Amino acid sequence: MSLNDPIAPPSTLDALVDPEALLAALEPLWQLSRCPLRVLRADATVFIALEDPCGPAALCQYVDAFELSRSSCEELVALTRAPRAQAAMDLGEPVAHRCFTGAEYRASELFLGGRSLGRVVFGPFRPDTEPAADPFFAALDTRIDAAFADREFSRMPALSAAQADSIVRGTRATIVALAAQSRDLALLRAVHDATQHGPAEELVRKNDELERANAHLRELDRVKGNFLATISHELKTPLTSILGYAEMLSENIGGVLNDEQRGFVTVISDRARQLLGMITSIIELARMDQKQLRAARTPVSVGKLAREVAATFVPSARKKQIRIDAEVDDSTPSAYGEAGYLRQVLHNLVDNALKFTPEHGSVRIVVRPTSAALADSAEDSVGLAVLAHSRPCVELRVSDTGVGIPRGERDRVFDAFYQVDTGVARQFGGAGLGLAIVRRIVDAIGGQVRVEDNEDGVGVAMVVILPAAES
Amino acid sequence: MQLDFRARELTLKFVYCGPSHAGKSTNLRVLHDRIAPLHRSKIITLDANDDGTLFLDLLPLSVKMGDVVVRLNLYTVPGKALLTATRRLVLQGVDGVVFVADSRSSETRSNAESFVDLKQNLRDSGRDIRTLPLVIQFNKRDAADARPDSELDALADRGSEPVLRAIASRGEGVSETFVALLDVVLRRLETAGELERTLHVDSTTALVSITDALGLPTDLQRACFGGGGSRHT
Ligand SMILES: Nc1nc2c(ncn2[C@@H]2O[C@H](COP(=O)(O)OP(=O)(O)OP(=O)(O)O)[C@@H](O)[C@H]2O)c(=O)[nH]1
Ligand SMILES: [Mg+2]
């Protein structure tokens, strides 16, 4: 595997900084002292210079008049302009250079991303601690008039070391900021070019279209939910009448029935009640969809609920000669949920198990502690695989000795209106909406539900994992 | 998605996100080495040091379908928590995300933090992760303290997006992850009616012709956790 060369960002002052803009930006800073301020390229040539239009200070002109002092001055200027290694420059901290006249320079390297762009040279200026020129200057040449040198030296603008340093720092910061900005732009442009992006408006338009399509789908979902709720209510009203009249018939209110008639009426009542149950479920499901089922969560003892729910099913289980028992591990912590909804989960699971268990079978409810990876919030189904973390949980397991569910179908049993497509299922009536409701509730609580093999052999177990309440 | 009718080009932007050192750049390098030069340019790396990506990596791919050029630009973002502004920048206009998670149990928390950061970055730019095509890759399955398959299988079953396993440093699972995302993105475009309009094909045809041209497999089952692979939405 080979790493390709990184794109080399532009790294020269000319490529990165517009000299006119820089002059404009530095002008106010320069006005503070009006001492020469130069920005040099990495090769020490001048990029921009801010100088007094009246030319160099009189002292400098005087220095230029004598051969020895002129060459010493040139040497010094070359030194101030020489590139510096990064380490020696302490990342661009100003470095002082002292002229033989007593005037001073400050130089500062311009680093960007570890590379030198060039440097700032400021000076000469008179240090405010020096009232007169260094006598060394007058000693260079017998023709030099020391009194004249002193007078011109004292006329140069005086600055404290701190002032000079801050002018240089300000200059450096300005240049580096401008350069960094345009380097980043250049990098972005490079990426842009590399990917040959088209016009931006097209992108925005596409996004808008997709958003609209999404909003439309959401609206359809909502309408569907409303529709289900409305139609179900409409179905419920006549059905209640049917049930009522069937009841009156069986109670001989409309006259005494013979056995055959009574049998027919019982079938009518049973089927009507079954239908009513389904309609109630549809309404429940639609309502859950709409409210996103933000169940109020409090600690709930699932074990206690399990015993209660098991007890309510004992009569109907006995009718089919099915054994039903609840087994609760006393060390199970409370679950974090809502008692009413959790009761419904248990009710639906047991109801479902009984429905699919043939005579002489058994239904077992087990409540025990476990640990599982659950997400913090119910909305975290996106990215759940990375958001979930292991925590104490309550396992609720309802197993039956029924016909079982093929492995490939186990995910789908929680879909609304799903039916395991076997003769047996048809014979016992469909799974209907019970399991879909279970999943809605469990999802809302932040738990999980799945189908497993029955640990005891035939049949399946519906396993619900609920987050334990913090103790 | 970007469509340039004049140039007859369709451009999709995929971004590899995930915590630092999870293997995002490695994924890109493997794809680079696997795809014929005709269909890819070199990897462009902006700012990187020995400790990982500082700005981004970019691998541009292109495939011709009929008379339309399909461009797939694959980006990585830096995983370092501090560089969130960079990630937000790179994520702009994204069409699909591969979240590269680190399988080591010690990294479980940084995976989650990185994912939360991703969600936040998307939200800040007016996007919603729930409507964005996403696949999750658990990389470094070879690590000594990698979380067990059974745990990830169970999580994958419950999550709403495909979850794949990978050992990117050995090239395993990398193509599958990319193809899984491509699949989700194409299906999404199909639902929005875009695929018919631009490429005049259904998502399956598009997936097969793009992966064929790139020389990548379409059978992902082996690399998927849980029941994944076939049940993307
Ligand atoms: N053991 C193992 N190491 C891997 C695997 N994939 C990648 N690595 C190594 O993990 C390290 C980090 O990989 P990168 O691809 O640079 O990670 P990244 O996600 O781009 O990291 P950032 O750029 O910092 O966000 C490298 O040393 C890789 O060789 C894997 O599957 N198994
Ligand atoms: Mg990287």
XYZ file of N, CA and C in Angstrom, chain A residues 79-197:
357
model
N 22.541 40.945 7.475
C 22.328 40.041 8.610
C 20.859 40.044 9.056
N 20.281 41.263 9.140
C 18.878 41.315 9.573
C 17.967 40.612 8.585
N 18.389 40.610 7.308
C 17.517 40.034 6.279
C 17.749 38.543 6.049
N 18.754 37.982 6.686
C 19.088 36.578 6.442
C 18.027 35.670 7.049
N 17.709 34.559 6.354
C 16.742 33.617 6.920
C 17.254 33.003 8.211
N 16.334 32.633 9.048
C 16.695 32.018 10.316
C 16.062 30.640 10.397
N 16.746 29.736 11.066
C 16.163 28.425 11.293
C 15.040 28.582 12.310
N 14.035 27.718 12.191
C 12.866 27.872 13.047
C 13.211 27.797 14.529
N 14.028 26.833 14.898
C 14.326 26.623 16.313
C 14.977 27.870 16.904
N 15.962 28.410 16.180
C 16.691 29.562 16.680
C 15.770 30.768 16.823
N 14.720 30.807 16.017
C 13.848 31.975 16.035
C 12.697 31.839 17.016
N 12.644 30.723 17.711
C 11.566 30.552 18.670
C 10.209 30.884 18.033
N 9.952 30.267 16.913
C 8.692 30.413 16.199
C 8.347 31.857 15.846
N 9.349 32.616 15.466
C 9.047 33.946 14.959
C 9.090 35.052 15.999
N 9.549 34.746 17.214
C 9.711 35.832 18.191
C 10.706 36.857 17.632
N 10.451 38.144 17.813
C 11.354 39.157 17.251
C 12.777 39.024 17.811
N 13.739 39.190 16.914
C 15.146 39.147 17.307
C 15.726 40.558 17.115
N 16.512 41.014 18.083
C 17.061 42.375 18.007
C 18.418 42.374 17.308
N 18.641 43.382 16.454
C 19.957 43.603 15.855
C 20.349 45.030 16.177
N 21.582 45.193 16.630
C 21.995 46.543 17.015
C 22.997 47.076 16.007
N 22.719 48.320 15.534
C 23.602 48.998 14.585
C 24.728 49.688 15.364
N 25.875 49.896 14.705
C 27.003 50.541 15.392
C 26.714 51.986 15.775
N 25.616 52.561 15.212
C 25.257 53.928 15.603
C 24.503 53.936 16.916
N 24.041 52.739 17.342
C 23.199 52.674 18.535
C 21.738 52.464 18.177
N 21.406 52.647 16.882
C 20.031 52.369 16.447
C 19.804 50.856 16.470
N 18.527 50.464 16.426
C 18.242 49.019 16.483
C 17.280 48.573 15.389
N 17.327 47.262 15.094
C 16.400 46.604 14.181
C 15.708 45.478 14.939
N 14.558 45.128 14.440
C 13.917 43.894 14.920
C 13.610 43.055 13.678
N 13.897 41.756 13.762
C 13.564 40.871 12.647
C 12.714 39.727 13.187
N 11.791 39.283 12.390
C 10.938 38.184 12.835
C 10.591 37.309 11.637
N 10.784 36.020 11.821
C 10.546 35.067 10.742
C 9.046 34.799 10.603
N 8.569 34.656 9.375
C 7.147 34.368 9.139
C 6.972 32.875 8.866
N 6.454 32.183 9.869
C 6.258 30.742 9.686
C 4.800 30.422 9.431
N 4.570 29.532 8.464
C 3.204 29.057 8.227
C 3.289 27.556 7.991
N 2.608 26.816 8.867
C 2.623 25.362 8.732
C 4.038 24.816 8.720
N 4.925 25.403 9.549
C 6.269 24.867 9.693
C 7.231 25.321 8.612
N 6.718 26.062 7.604
C 7.597 26.543 6.551
C 7.771 28.048 6.681
N 8.954 28.562 6.284
C 9.170 30.001 6.351
C 8.712 30.661 5.059
N 7.902 31.703 5.211
C 7.453 32.472 4.052
C 8.418 33.610 3.754
N 9.207 33.989 4.756
C 10.072 35.156 4.635
C 10.175 35.782 6.007
N 10.421 37.109 6.075
C 10.512 37.707 7.396
C 10.158 39.183 7.374
N 9.906 39.667 8.559
C 9.620 41.085 8.754
C 10.884 41.726 9.321
N 11.302 42.859 8.737
C 12.429 43.593 9.325
C 11.947 45.008 9.629
N 12.125 45.403 10.868
C 11.650 46.704 11.321
C 12.855 47.501 11.827
N 12.990 48.757 11.349
C 14.102 49.582 11.821
C 14.832 50.222 10.658
N 15.796 51.085 10.937
C 16.307 51.380 12.275
C 15.400 52.325 13.063
N 15.418 52.158 14.374
C 14.746 53.095 15.266
C 15.701 53.368 16.422
N 15.387 54.429 17.175
C 16.259 54.766 18.313
C 15.654 54.165 19.575
N 16.409 53.309 20.283
C 15.893 52.790 21.550
C 15.716 53.961 22.514
N 14.591 54.052 23.205
C 14.322 55.233 24.034
C 15.254 55.332 25.239
N 16.091 54.308 25.435
C 17.073 54.359 26.523
C 18.375 55.023 26.076
N 18.519 55.309 24.764
C 19.776 55.845 24.220
C 19.596 57.291 23.765
N 20.063 58.275 24.516
C 19.897 59.669 24.098
C 20.863 60.066 22.988
N 22.031 59.448 22.921
C 23.041 59.887 21.942
C 23.573 58.712 21.150
N 24.205 59.017 19.995
C 24.750 57.968 19.141
C 25.907 57.267 19.849
N 26.111 56.018 19.442
C 27.227 55.242 19.999
C 28.536 55.878 19.521
N 29.475 56.190 20.421
C 30.743 56.813 20.031
C 31.519 55.954 19.030
N 31.187 54.659 18.975
C 31.852 53.749 18.041
C 31.741 54.252 16.605
N 30.592 54.881 16.278
C 30.347 55.384 14.921
C 31.388 56.446 14.561
N 31.536 57.440 15.433
C 32.469 58.533 15.158
C 33.903 58.028 15.065
N 34.159 56.905 15.729
C 35.509 56.355 15.733
C 35.866 55.669 14.421
N 34.823 55.397 13.600
C 35.076 54.668 12.361
C 35.876 55.494 11.353
N 35.685 56.788 11.363
C 36.306 57.644 10.345
C 36.568 59.014 10.953
N 37.747 59.514 10.748
C 38.117 60.795 11.358
C 37.266 61.938 10.855
N 36.680 61.779 9.653
C 35.879 62.879 9.101
C 34.511 62.993 9.759
N 34.104 61.979 10.510
C 32.746 61.984 11.079
C 32.639 62.996 12.218
N 31.593 63.828 12.132
C 31.332 64.852 13.139
C 30.427 64.253 14.207
N 30.977 63.983 15.374
C 30.251 63.294 16.435
C 29.035 64.091 16.891
N 29.165 65.419 16.952
C 28.048 66.256 17.414
C 26.882 66.164 16.431
N 27.189 66.160 15.099
C 26.146 66.034 14.083
C 25.452 64.675 14.210
N 26.264 63.623 14.390
C 25.715 62.269 14.536
C 24.778 62.207 15.733
N 25.218 62.787 16.858
C 24.380 62.781 18.061
C 23.050 63.486 17.815
N 23.130 64.675 17.118
C 21.910 65.438 16.908
C 20.932 64.647 16.021
N 21.435 64.092 14.926
C 20.550 63.339 14.029
C 20.024 62.068 14.689
N 20.885 61.452 15.499
C 20.456 60.235 16.214
C 19.262 60.565 17.113
N 19.382 61.691 17.829
C 18.307 62.043 18.770
C 17.027 62.454 18.029
N 17.142 62.784 16.734
C 15.935 63.138 15.968
C 15.181 61.915 15.453
N 15.828 60.766 15.488
C 15.132 59.550 15.025
C 14.009 59.231 16.007
N 12.896 58.649 15.483
C 11.803 58.295 16.402
C 12.310 57.304 17.458
N 11.942 57.585 18.713
C 12.390 56.713 19.803
C 11.287 55.733 20.182
N 11.672 54.487 20.390
C 10.700 53.459 20.781
C 11.277 52.625 21.908
N 10.403 52.152 22.803
C 10.875 51.202 23.804
C 11.003 49.842 23.118
N 11.762 48.972 23.744
C 11.926 47.623 23.183
C 10.566 46.940 23.043
N 9.701 47.152 24.046
C 8.381 46.511 24.015
C 7.547 47.035 22.855
N 7.632 48.356 22.612
C 6.872 48.927 21.493
C 7.336 48.334 20.167
N 8.660 48.298 19.993
C 9.203 47.763 18.741
C 8.774 46.315 18.549
N 8.874 45.543 19.644
C 8.479 44.135 19.556
C 7.014 43.999 19.167
N 6.168 44.858 19.744
C 4.750 44.648 19.459
C 4.390 45.087 18.037
N 5.102 46.069 17.502
C 4.864 46.426 16.096
C 5.221 45.228 15.195
N 6.345 44.603 15.514
C 6.784 43.461 14.710
C 5.816 42.287 14.856
N 5.395 42.055 16.098
C 4.451 40.947 16.307
C 3.146 41.197 15.570
N 2.670 42.438 15.652
C 1.418 42.778 14.965
C 1.536 42.563 13.463
N 2.682 42.986 12.920
C 2.914 42.811 11.492
C 2.916 41.330 11.131
N 3.650 40.560 11.956
C 3.754 39.142 11.668
C 2.375 38.479 11.723
N 1.618 38.813 12.749
C 0.301 38.183 12.905
C -0.594 38.511 11.709
N -0.526 39.764 11.249
C -1.353 40.164 10.111
C -1.014 39.342 8.872
N 0.276 39.238 8.607
C 0.699 38.524 7.400
C 0.346 37.039 7.487
N 0.631 36.448 8.659
C 0.374 35.016 8.804
C -1.122 34.730 8.675
N -1.940 35.619 9.242
C -3.389 35.398 9.146
C -3.857 35.475 7.695
N -3.384 36.496 6.976
C -3.764 36.618 5.564
C -3.310 35.397 4.769
N -2.079 34.986 5.030
C -1.515 33.866 4.278
C -2.249 32.573 4.593
N -2.567 32.374 5.881
C -3.235 31.132 6.281
C -4.604 31.047 5.610
N -5.282 32.182 5.584
C -6.610 32.203 4.991
C -6.544 31.812 3.507
N -5.585 32.417 2.804
C -5.572 32.124 1.382
C -4.997 30.741 1.105
N -4.142 30.236 2.029
C -3.679 28.862 1.840
C -4.858 27.901 1.965
N -5.704 28.120 2.992
C -6.848 27.235 3.187
C -7.794 27.300 1.988
N -7.983 28.498 1.484
C -8.828 28.630 0.295
C -8.234 27.869 -0.884
N -6.926 27.985 -1.015
C -6.265 27.298 -2.127
C -6.418 25.789 -1.992
N -6.302 25.314 -0.750
C -6.466 23.872 -0.525
C -7.874 23.439 -0.899
N -8.842 24.226 -0.450
C -10.228 23.891 -0.763
C -10.456 23.878 -2.262
N -9.857 24.880 -2.915
C -10.026 24.948 -4.352
C -9.407 23.710 -5.012
N -8.278 23.269 -4.456
C -7.615 22.086 -5.014
C -8.532 20.871 -4.908
N -9.180 20.731 -3.751
C -10.099 19.610 -3.565
C -11.257 19.742 -4.543
N -11.747 20.933 -4.602
C -12.872 21.225 -5.474
C -12.536 20.841 -6.914
N -11.359 21.299 -7.361
C -10.950 20.991 -8.725
C -10.806 19.497 -8.923
N -10.206 18.865 -7.909
C -9.950 17.433 -8.042
C -11.245 16.671 -8.203
N -12.305 17.173 -7.639
C -13.554 16.439 -7.721
C -14.472 16.990 -8.792
N -14.028 18.050 -9.456
C -14.787 18.634 -10.546
C -16.231 18.872 -10.191
N -16.420 19.577 -9.115
C -17.776 19.861 -8.697
C -18.460 20.804 -9.664
